[in-house]
Amino acid sequence: KAGVTQTPRYLIKTRGQQVTLSCSPISGHRSVSWYQQTPGQGLQFLFEYFSETQRNKGNFPGRFSGRQFSNSRSEMNVSTLELGDSALYLCASSSGGTSGTYEQYFGPGTRLTVT
Amino acid sequence: DAKTTQPTSMDCAEGRAANLPCNHSTISGNEYVYWYRQIHSQGPQYIIHGLKNNETNEMASLIITEDRKSSTLILPHATLRDTAVYYCIVRRSQGNLIFGKGTKLSVKP
């Protein structure tokens, strides 16, 4: 099976702009989670989508939003970019069942730099 | 989700077993122990997980103490490619992953 893919891999934006990142999960996986990784804060959970609905949400401001399409592909959007939004944004997919455990498989990430 | 405590860094000689400890003294009965690793600038990679029993797969073994308050990840024959940050995570079955700072494992020739 193909792994999780994220596009673009690298992005440079200016403060105040908005950005959209894309994630294609492993075929058959219905859950997509997003994480932000910075040197100072480490890996932090943003939100999880399952069957086009947000199922879990981390502690991030409303400038960070996401959505999931019927084919399980997901996008996350950051509006009014700040310098502190510079980070590696990681997407993880899993089967996302409602019971039992499920492993999350991560993509390579999108490196966002805000200038 | 329960918090975990891991050593900041560890060294291991190539070809030897790497034993990475993790304390999770406040773990609840329905929480699983997961291990991930992250090689520099790549996405985290799932290694193994367990609830009560010891687990083994092609990558590693997971030893969980009987009281479930600690666990050890064992890489049986470490290679240079195993140099990475290893994260021990405790989570409920549907909970999101809460990453700590992990253990930076350096495998040396």
Coordinates of N, CA and C in Angstrom, one line a residue:
Chain A
K1 N 0.8 -1.2 0.0 CA 0.0 0.0 0.0 C 0.9 1.2 0.0
A2 N 0.4 2.3 -0.7 CA 1.1 3.5 -0.6 C 0.9 4.1 0.7
G3 N 1.9 4.9 1.2 CA 1.9 5.5 2.5 C 1.1 6.8 2.4
V4 N 1.2 7.5 3.5 CA 0.5 8.8 3.7 C 1.3 9.9 2.9
T5 N 0.6 10.6 2.0 CA 1.3 11.6 1.3 C 0.8 13.0 1.7
Q6 N 1.7 14.0 1.7 CA 1.4 15.3 2.1 C 1.9 16.3 1.0
T7 N 1.1 17.3 0.7 CA 1.6 18.3 -0.3 C 1.2 19.6 0.2
P8 N 2.0 20.7 -0.1 CA 3.4 20.5 -0.6 C 4.3 20.1 0.5
R9 N 5.5 19.7 0.2 CA 6.5 19.3 1.2 C 7.1 20.6 1.8
Y10 N 7.3 21.6 1.1 CA 7.9 22.9 1.6 C 7.1 24.0 1.1
L11 N 7.0 25.0 2.0 CA 6.1 26.2 1.7 C 6.7 27.4 2.4
I12 N 6.8 28.5 1.7 CA 7.2 29.8 2.4 C 6.1 30.8 2.2
K13 N 5.6 31.3 3.3 CA 4.5 32.3 3.2 C 4.9 33.5 4.0
T14 N 4.1 34.6 3.8 CA 4.4 35.9 4.5 C 3.4 36.0 5.6
R15 N 3.8 36.7 6.6 CA 2.9 36.9 7.8 C 1.6 37.6 7.3
G16 N 0.5 37.1 7.8 CA -0.8 37.7 7.4 C -1.5 36.9 6.3
Q17 N -0.8 36.1 5.5 CA -1.4 35.3 4.5 C -2.1 34.1 5.1
Q18 N -2.7 33.3 4.2 CA -3.3 32.1 4.7 C -2.7 30.9 3.8
V19 N -2.8 29.7 4.4 CA -2.2 28.6 3.7 C -3.1 27.3 3.8
T20 N -3.1 26.5 2.8 CA -3.8 25.2 2.9 C -2.9 24.1 2.6
L21 N -2.9 23.1 3.5 CA -2.0 21.9 3.3 C -2.9 20.7 3.1
S22 N -2.4 19.8 2.3 CA -3.2 18.6 1.9 C -2.6 17.3 2.4
C23 N -3.5 16.4 2.7 CA -3.0 15.1 3.2 C -3.9 14.0 2.5
S24 N -3.2 13.0 1.9 CA -3.9 11.8 1.4 C -3.6 10.6 2.3
P25 N -4.6 10.0 2.9 CA -4.3 8.9 3.8 C -4.0 7.6 3.1
I26 N -3.6 6.6 3.8 CA -3.4 5.3 3.3 C -4.8 4.8 2.8
S27 N -4.8 4.1 1.7 CA -6.1 3.6 1.1 C -6.8 2.8 2.2
G28 N -8.1 3.1 2.4 CA -8.9 2.3 3.3 C -9.0 3.0 4.7
H29 N -8.1 3.9 5.0 CA -8.1 4.6 6.3 C -9.1 5.7 6.3
R30 N -9.9 5.8 7.3 CA -10.9 6.8 7.4 C -10.6 7.9 8.4
S31 N -9.6 7.8 9.1 CA -9.2 8.8 10.1 C -8.0 9.5 9.7
V32 N -8.0 10.8 9.8 CA -6.8 11.7 9.5 C -6.6 12.6 10.7
S33 N -5.4 12.6 11.2 CA -5.1 13.5 12.3 C -4.0 14.5 11.9
W34 N -4.0 15.7 12.4 CA -3.0 16.7 12.1 C -2.2 17.0 13.4
Y35 N -0.9 17.2 13.2 CA 0.0 17.6 14.3 C 0.9 18.7 13.8
Q36 N 1.3 19.6 14.8 CA 2.3 20.6 14.5 C 3.5 20.3 15.3
Q37 N 4.7 20.4 14.7 CA 5.9 20.2 15.4 C 6.8 21.4 15.3
T38 N 7.2 21.9 16.5 CA 8.2 23.0 16.5 C 9.3 22.7 17.5
P39 N 10.5 23.3 17.4 CA 11.5 23.0 18.3 C 11.2 23.3 19.8
G40 N 10.4 24.3 20.0 CA 10.1 24.7 21.3 C 9.0 23.9 22.0
Q41 N 7.9 23.6 21.2 CA 6.8 22.9 21.8 C 6.7 21.4 21.5
G42 N 7.6 20.9 20.6 CA 7.5 19.5 20.2 C 6.3 19.2 19.3
L43 N 5.9 18.0 19.4 CA 4.7 17.5 18.6 C 3.4 17.8 19.3
Q44 N 2.6 18.5 18.7 CA 1.3 18.9 19.4 C 0.1 18.5 18.4
F45 N -0.9 17.9 19.0 CA -2.1 17.5 18.3 C -2.9 18.7 17.9
L46 N -3.3 18.8 16.7 CA -4.2 19.8 16.2 C -5.7 19.4 16.2
F47 N -6.0 18.4 15.3 CA -7.3 17.9 15.3 C -7.4 16.5 14.5
E48 N -8.5 15.8 14.7 CA -8.7 14.6 14.0 C -10.0 14.6 13.3
Y49 N -10.0 14.1 12.0 CA -11.2 13.9 11.3 C -11.5 12.4 11.0
F50 N -12.7 12.1 11.1 CA -13.2 10.7 10.8 C -14.5 10.8 10.1
S51 N -14.5 10.1 8.9 CA -15.7 10.2 8.1 C -16.3 11.6 8.0
E52 N -15.4 12.5 7.6 CA -15.8 13.9 7.3 C -16.2 14.7 8.5
T53 N -16.1 14.2 9.7 CA -16.5 14.9 10.9 C -15.3 15.1 11.8
Q54 N -15.1 16.3 12.4 CA -14.1 16.5 13.4 C -14.4 15.7 14.6
R55 N -13.5 14.8 15.0 CA -13.8 13.9 16.2 C -13.0 14.4 17.4
N56 N -11.9 14.9 17.3 CA -11.1 15.4 18.4 C -10.4 16.7 18.0
K57 N -10.2 17.5 19.0 CA -9.6 18.8 18.7 C -8.5 19.1 19.8
G58 N -7.4 19.7 19.4 CA -6.4 20.1 20.3 C -6.6 21.5 20.7
N59 N -5.6 22.1 21.4 CA -5.8 23.4 22.0 C -5.1 24.4 21.1
F60 N -5.6 24.7 20.0 CA -5.1 25.7 19.0 C -6.2 26.7 18.7
P61 N -5.7 27.9 18.3 CA -6.7 29.0 18.0 C -7.5 28.6 16.8
G62 N -8.6 29.4 16.6 CA -9.5 29.1 15.5 C -8.9 29.4 14.2
R63 N -7.8 30.0 14.1 CA -7.1 30.3 12.8 C -6.7 28.9 12.2
F64 N -6.6 27.9 13.0 CA -6.3 26.6 12.5 C -7.6 25.8 12.2
S65 N -7.9 25.4 11.0 CA -9.1 24.6 10.7 C -8.8 23.5 9.8
G66 N -9.7 22.6 9.7 CA -9.5 21.5 8.7 C -10.8 21.0 8.2
R67 N -10.7 20.1 7.3 CA -11.8 19.4 6.8 C -11.4 18.1 6.1
Q68 N -12.4 17.2 5.9 CA -12.1 15.9 5.3 C -13.2 15.7 4.3
F69 N -12.7 15.1 3.2 CA -13.6 14.9 2.0 C -14.1 13.4 2.1
S70 N -15.0 13.2 1.2 CA -15.7 11.8 1.2 C -14.7 10.7 0.8
N71 N -13.6 11.1 0.2 CA -12.6 10.1 -0.2 C -11.5 10.0 0.9
S72 N -11.8 10.6 2.1 CA -10.9 10.6 3.3 C -9.7 11.6 3.2
R73 N -9.5 12.1 2.0 CA -8.4 13.1 1.9 C -8.8 14.3 2.8
S74 N -7.7 14.9 3.4 CA -8.0 16.0 4.3 C -7.1 17.2 4.0
E75 N -7.6 18.4 4.3 CA -6.9 19.6 4.2 C -6.9 20.3 5.6
M76 N -5.9 21.0 5.8 CA -5.9 22.0 7.0 C -5.5 23.4 6.5
N77 N -6.1 24.3 7.1 CA -6.0 25.7 6.7 C -5.5 26.5 7.9
V78 N -4.6 27.4 7.7 CA -4.2 28.3 8.7 C -4.4 29.7 8.1
S79 N -5.2 30.5 8.8 CA -5.4 31.9 8.3 C -4.6 32.9 9.1
T80 N -4.4 34.1 8.5 CA -3.6 35.1 9.2 C -2.4 34.6 9.8
L81 N -1.5 34.1 9.0 CA -0.3 33.5 9.5 C 0.6 34.4 10.4
E82 N 1.1 33.8 11.4 CA 2.0 34.5 12.3 C 3.4 33.8 12.2
L83 N 4.4 34.5 12.6 CA 5.8 33.9 12.6 C 5.9 32.6 13.3
G84 N 5.1 32.6 14.4 CA 5.2 31.4 15.3 C 4.5 30.1 14.7
D85 N 3.9 30.3 13.5 CA 3.2 29.2 12.8 C 4.2 28.4 12.0
S86 N 5.4 28.9 11.9 CA 6.5 28.2 11.2 C 6.7 26.9 11.9
A87 N 6.6 25.8 11.2 CA 6.6 24.5 11.9 C 6.6 23.4 10.8
L88 N 6.8 22.2 11.3 CA 6.6 21.0 10.4 C 5.2 20.5 10.8
Y89 N 4.3 20.4 9.7 CA 2.9 20.0 9.9 C 2.8 18.6 9.4
L90 N 2.4 17.7 10.4 CA 2.4 16.3 10.1 C 0.9 15.8 10.0
C91 N 0.7 14.9 9.1 CA -0.6 14.3 9.0 C -0.4 12.8 9.3
A92 N -1.4 12.2 10.0 CA -1.3 10.8 10.3 C -2.7 10.1 9.9
S93 N -2.6 9.0 9.4 CA -3.9 8.3 9.0 C -4.0 7.0 9.8
S94 N -5.2 6.6 10.1 CA -5.4 5.3 10.7 C -6.8 4.8 10.3
S95 N -7.1 3.5 10.6 CA -8.4 3.0 10.3 C -9.5 3.7 11.0
G96 N -9.2 4.1 12.2 CA -10.1 5.0 13.0 C -11.3 4.3 13.5
G97 N -11.3 3.0 13.7 CA -12.5 2.3 14.1 C -13.0 2.9 15.5
T98 N -14.2 2.6 15.8 CA -14.8 3.2 17.0 C -14.5 2.3 18.3
S99 N -13.9 1.2 18.1 CA -13.5 0.4 19.2 C -12.1 -0.2 19.0
G100 N -11.5 -0.6 20.0 CA -10.2 -1.2 19.9 C -9.1 -0.2 19.6
T101 N -7.9 -0.7 19.3 CA -6.8 0.2 19.1 C -6.5 0.4 17.6
Y102 N -5.9 1.4 17.3 CA -5.5 1.6 15.9 C -4.2 2.4 15.8
E103 N -3.3 2.0 15.0 CA -2.0 2.7 14.9 C -2.2 3.8 14.0
Q104 N -1.4 4.9 14.2 CA -1.4 6.0 13.3 C -0.2 6.0 12.5
Y105 N -0.3 6.2 11.2 CA 0.8 6.2 10.3 C 1.0 7.6 9.7
F106 N 2.2 8.1 9.9 CA 2.5 9.5 9.6 C 3.0 9.7 8.2
G107 N 2.7 10.9 7.6 CA 3.3 11.3 6.4 C 4.6 12.0 6.6
P108 N 5.3 12.4 5.6 CA 6.6 13.1 5.7 C 6.5 14.5 6.2
G109 N 5.4 15.1 6.2 CA 5.2 16.4 6.7 C 5.3 17.5 5.7
T110 N 4.8 18.7 6.0 CA 4.9 19.9 5.2 C 5.7 20.9 6.1
R111 N 6.8 21.3 5.6 CA 7.6 22.3 6.3 C 7.2 23.7 5.9
L112 N 6.5 24.4 6.8 CA 6.0 25.8 6.6 C 6.9 26.8 7.2
T113 N 7.3 27.7 6.4 CA 8.1 28.9 6.9 C 7.4 30.1 6.7
V114 N 7.1 30.9 7.8 CA 6.4 32.2 7.7 C 7.5 33.3 7.9
T115 N 7.5 34.2 6.9 CA 8.5 35.3 7.0 C 7.8 36.7 7.2
Chain B
D1 N -4.9 11.7 29.3 CA -4.0 10.6 29.1 C -2.9 10.7 30.1
A2 N -2.4 9.5 30.5 CA -1.3 9.4 31.5 C 0.0 10.0 30.9
K3 N 0.8 10.6 31.8 CA 2.0 11.2 31.3 C 3.1 10.1 31.4
T4 N 4.1 10.3 30.6 CA 5.2 9.3 30.6 C 6.5 10.0 30.9
T5 N 7.5 9.3 31.5 CA 8.8 9.8 31.8 C 9.9 9.0 31.1
Q6 N 10.7 9.6 30.3 CA 11.8 8.9 29.6 C 13.1 9.6 29.8
P7 N 14.2 8.8 29.7 CA 15.5 9.5 29.8 C 15.7 10.4 28.6
T8 N 16.4 11.5 28.7 CA 16.6 12.4 27.6 C 17.4 11.8 26.5
S9 N 18.4 11.1 26.8 CA 19.2 10.5 25.8 C 19.9 9.2 26.2
M10 N 20.2 8.4 25.3 CA 20.9 7.1 25.5 C 21.8 6.8 24.4
D11 N 22.9 6.1 24.7 CA 23.8 5.6 23.7 C 23.7 4.1 23.6
C12 N 24.0 3.6 22.4 CA 24.0 2.1 22.3 C 25.1 1.8 21.2
A13 N 25.8 0.7 21.4 CA 26.8 0.2 20.5 C 26.1 -0.5 19.3
E14 N 26.5 -0.3 18.1 CA 26.0 -1.0 17.0 C 26.0 -2.5 17.2
G15 N 24.9 -3.2 16.9 CA 24.9 -4.7 17.0 C 24.4 -5.1 18.4
R16 N 24.4 -4.2 19.4 CA 24.0 -4.6 20.7 C 22.5 -4.3 20.9
A17 N 21.9 -4.8 21.9 CA 20.5 -4.5 22.1 C 20.3 -3.2 22.8
A18 N 19.3 -2.4 22.3 CA 19.0 -1.1 22.9 C 17.8 -1.3 23.8
N19 N 17.9 -0.9 25.0 CA 16.8 -1.1 25.9 C 16.3 0.3 26.4
L20 N 15.2 0.8 25.9 CA 14.7 2.1 26.2 C 13.6 2.0 27.3
P21 N 13.8 2.6 28.5 CA 12.8 2.6 29.5 C 11.8 3.7 29.4
C22 N 10.6 3.4 30.0 CA 9.6 4.4 30.1 C 8.7 4.2 31.4
N23 N 8.6 5.3 32.1 CA 7.7 5.2 33.3 C 6.4 5.8 33.0
H24 N 5.3 5.1 33.4 CA 3.9 5.6 33.3 C 3.1 5.2 34.5
S25 N 3.5 5.7 35.6 CA 3.0 5.3 36.9 C 1.5 5.6 37.1
T26 N 0.9 6.5 36.3 CA -0.5 6.9 36.5 C -1.4 6.3 35.4
I27 N -0.9 5.3 34.7 CA -1.6 4.7 33.6 C -2.9 4.1 34.1
S28 N -4.0 4.2 33.3 CA -5.3 3.6 33.7 C -5.5 2.3 33.0
G29 N -6.5 1.6 33.5 CA -6.7 0.2 33.0 C -7.0 0.1 31.5
N30 N -7.6 1.1 31.0 CA -7.9 1.1 29.5 C -7.0 1.8 28.6
E31 N -5.8 2.2 29.1 CA -4.8 2.9 28.4 C -3.7 1.9 27.8
Y32 N -3.4 2.1 26.6 CA -2.3 1.3 26.0 C -1.0 2.1 26.0
V33 N 0.1 1.3 25.9 CA 1.4 1.9 25.7 C 1.8 1.8 24.3
Y34 N 2.1 2.9 23.7 CA 2.6 3.0 22.3 C 4.0 3.5 22.2
W35 N 4.7 3.0 21.2 CA 6.1 3.5 21.0 C 6.2 3.9 19.5
Y36 N 6.7 5.1 19.3 CA 7.0 5.7 18.0 C 8.4 6.1 18.0
R37 N 9.0 6.3 16.8 CA 10.3 6.9 16.7 C 10.3 7.9 15.6
Q38 N 11.1 8.9 15.7 CA 11.2 9.9 14.6 C 12.7 10.1 14.3
I39 N 13.0 9.8 13.0 CA 14.3 10.0 12.5 C 14.3 11.4 12.0
H40 N 15.4 12.1 12.1 CA 15.5 13.5 11.9 C 14.7 14.0 10.7
S41 N 13.8 15.0 11.0 CA 13.0 15.7 10.0 C 12.1 14.8 9.2
Q42 N 11.9 13.5 9.7 CA 10.9 12.7 9.0 C 9.6 12.6 9.9
G43 N 8.5 12.1 9.4 CA 7.4 11.8 10.2 C 7.6 10.7 11.2
P44 N 7.0 10.7 12.4 CA 7.1 9.6 13.3 C 6.7 8.3 12.7
Q45 N 7.4 7.3 13.2 CA 7.1 5.9 12.7 C 6.6 5.0 13.8
Y46 N 5.5 4.4 13.6 CA 4.9 3.5 14.6 C 5.8 2.3 14.7
I47 N 6.1 1.9 16.0 CA 6.9 0.7 16.3 C 6.1 -0.4 16.8
I48 N 5.4 -0.2 17.9 CA 4.7 -1.3 18.6 C 3.8 -0.7 19.7
H49 N 2.8 -1.5 20.1 CA 2.0 -1.1 21.2 C 1.5 -2.3 22.0
G50 N 1.1 -2.1 23.2 CA 0.6 -3.2 24.1 C -0.3 -2.7 25.2
L51 N -1.0 -3.6 25.8 CA -1.9 -3.3 26.9 C -1.3 -3.9 28.2
K52 N -1.2 -5.2 28.2 CA -0.8 -5.9 29.5 C 0.4 -6.8 29.2
N53 N 0.2 -7.6 28.1 CA 1.2 -8.6 27.8 C 2.4 -8.0 27.0
N54 N 3.5 -8.8 27.1 CA 4.6 -8.4 26.3 C 4.3 -8.6 24.8
E55 N 4.8 -7.8 23.9 CA 4.6 -7.9 22.5 C 5.9 -7.9 21.7
T56 N 5.9 -8.5 20.6 CA 7.0 -8.6 19.7 C 6.6 -8.5 18.3
N57 N 7.3 -7.7 17.5 CA 7.1 -7.7 16.1 C 8.4 -7.6 15.4
E58 N 8.4 -7.4 14.1 CA 9.7 -7.5 13.3 C 10.6 -6.3 13.7
M59 N 10.2 -5.3 14.3 CA 11.0 -4.2 14.7 C 11.6 -4.3 16.1
A60 N 10.7 -4.7 17.0 CA 11.1 -4.5 18.4 C 10.3 -5.4 19.3
S61 N 10.7 -5.4 20.6 CA 9.9 -6.1 21.6 C 9.5 -5.0 22.7
L62 N 8.3 -5.2 23.2 CA 7.8 -4.3 24.3 C 7.5 -5.2 25.5
I63 N 8.2 -4.8 26.6 CA 8.0 -5.5 27.9 C 7.3 -4.5 28.8
I64 N 6.2 -5.0 29.3 CA 5.4 -4.1 30.2 C 5.4 -4.8 31.6
T65 N 5.7 -4.1 32.6 CA 5.7 -4.7 34.0 C 4.3 -5.1 34.4
E66 N 4.3 -6.1 35.4 CA 3.0 -6.6 35.8 C 2.0 -5.5 36.3
D67 N 2.6 -4.6 37.0 CA 1.7 -3.5 37.5 C 1.4 -2.4 36.5
R68 N 2.0 -2.6 35.3 CA 1.8 -1.7 34.1 C 2.4 -0.2 34.4
K69 N 3.1 0.0 35.4 CA 3.6 1.3 35.7 C 4.9 1.7 34.9
S70 N 5.5 0.7 34.2 CA 6.6 1.0 33.4 C 6.7 0.0 32.3
S71 N 7.5 0.4 31.3 CA 7.7 -0.5 30.2 C 9.1 -0.3 29.6
T72 N 9.6 -1.3 28.8 CA 10.9 -1.2 28.1 C 10.7 -1.6 26.6
L73 N 11.2 -0.7 25.8 CA 11.3 -1.1 24.3 C 12.6 -1.7 24.1
I74 N 12.7 -2.8 23.4 CA 13.9 -3.4 23.1 C 14.1 -3.5 21.6
L75 N 15.2 -3.0 21.1 CA 15.7 -3.2 19.8 C 16.8 -4.2 19.8
P76 N 16.5 -5.4 19.4 CA 17.5 -6.5 19.7 C 18.9 -6.4 19.1
H77 N 19.0 -5.8 17.9 CA 20.3 -5.6 17.3 C 20.4 -4.2 16.7
A78 N 20.7 -3.3 17.5 CA 20.6 -1.9 17.0 C 21.6 -1.6 15.8
T79 N 21.1 -0.9 14.9 CA 22.0 -0.5 13.7 C 22.1 1.1 13.7
L80 N 23.0 1.6 12.9 CA 23.1 3.1 12.9 C 21.8 3.7 12.4
R81 N 21.0 3.0 11.6 CA 19.7 3.5 11.2 C 18.7 3.6 12.3
D82 N 19.0 3.0 13.4 CA 18.0 3.1 14.5 C 18.2 4.4 15.4
T83 N 19.2 5.2 15.0 CA 19.4 6.5 15.7 C 18.2 7.4 15.4
A84 N 17.6 7.8 16.5 CA 16.3 8.5 16.3 C 15.8 9.0 17.7
V85 N 14.8 9.7 17.7 CA 14.1 10.1 19.0 C 12.9 9.1 19.2
Y86 N 12.9 8.4 20.3 CA 11.9 7.4 20.6 C 10.9 7.9 21.6
Y87 N 9.6 7.9 21.2 CA 8.6 8.4 22.1 C 7.7 7.2 22.7
C88 N 7.6 7.3 23.9 CA 6.7 6.4 24.7 C 5.4 7.1 24.9
I89 N 4.2 6.6 24.5 CA 3.0 7.3 24.6 C 1.9 6.4 25.3
V90 N 1.2 7.0 26.2 CA 0.1 6.2 26.8 C -1.2 6.9 26.3
R91 N -2.1 6.1 25.8 CA -3.4 6.6 25.3 C -4.5 5.7 25.4
R92 N -5.7 6.2 25.4 CA -6.9 5.4 25.3 C -7.1 4.9 23.9
S93 N -8.0 4.0 23.7 CA -8.1 3.3 22.4 C -8.5 4.3 21.3
Q94 N -9.2 5.4 21.6 CA -9.5 6.4 20.6 C -8.9 7.7 20.8
G95 N -8.0 7.8 21.8 CA -7.4 9.1 22.1 C -6.4 9.5 21.1
N96 N -6.1 10.8 21.0 CA -5.1 11.2 20.2 C -3.7 11.0 20.8
L97 N -2.7 11.1 20.1 CA -1.3 10.8 20.6 C -0.8 12.1 21.3
I98 N -0.4 12.0 22.5 CA 0.3 13.1 23.2 C 1.7 12.8 23.3
F99 N 2.5 13.5 22.6 CA 4.0 13.3 22.5 C 4.7 14.0 23.6
G100 N 5.6 13.4 24.3 CA 6.5 14.1 25.2 C 7.8 14.4 24.5
K101 N 8.9 14.5 25.2 CA 10.1 14.9 24.6 C 10.9 13.7 24.1
G102 N 10.5 12.5 24.5 CA 11.2 11.3 24.0 C 12.6 11.1 24.5
T103 N 13.2 10.0 24.0 CA 14.6 9.7 24.3 C 15.3 9.7 23.0
K104 N 16.4 10.5 23.0 CA 17.3 10.5 21.8 C 18.3 9.4 21.9
L105 N 18.1 8.4 21.0 CA 19.0 7.2 21.0 C 20.0 7.4 19.9
S106 N 21.3 7.3 20.4 CA 22.4 7.4 19.4 C 23.1 6.0 19.4
V107 N 23.1 5.4 18.2 CA 23.7 4.2 18.0 C 25.1 4.5 17.4
K108 N 26.1 4.0 18.1 CA 27.5 4.3 17.7 C 28.2 3.1 17.1
P109 N 29.1 3.3 16.1 CA 29.8 2.2 15.5 C 30.8 1.5 16.6

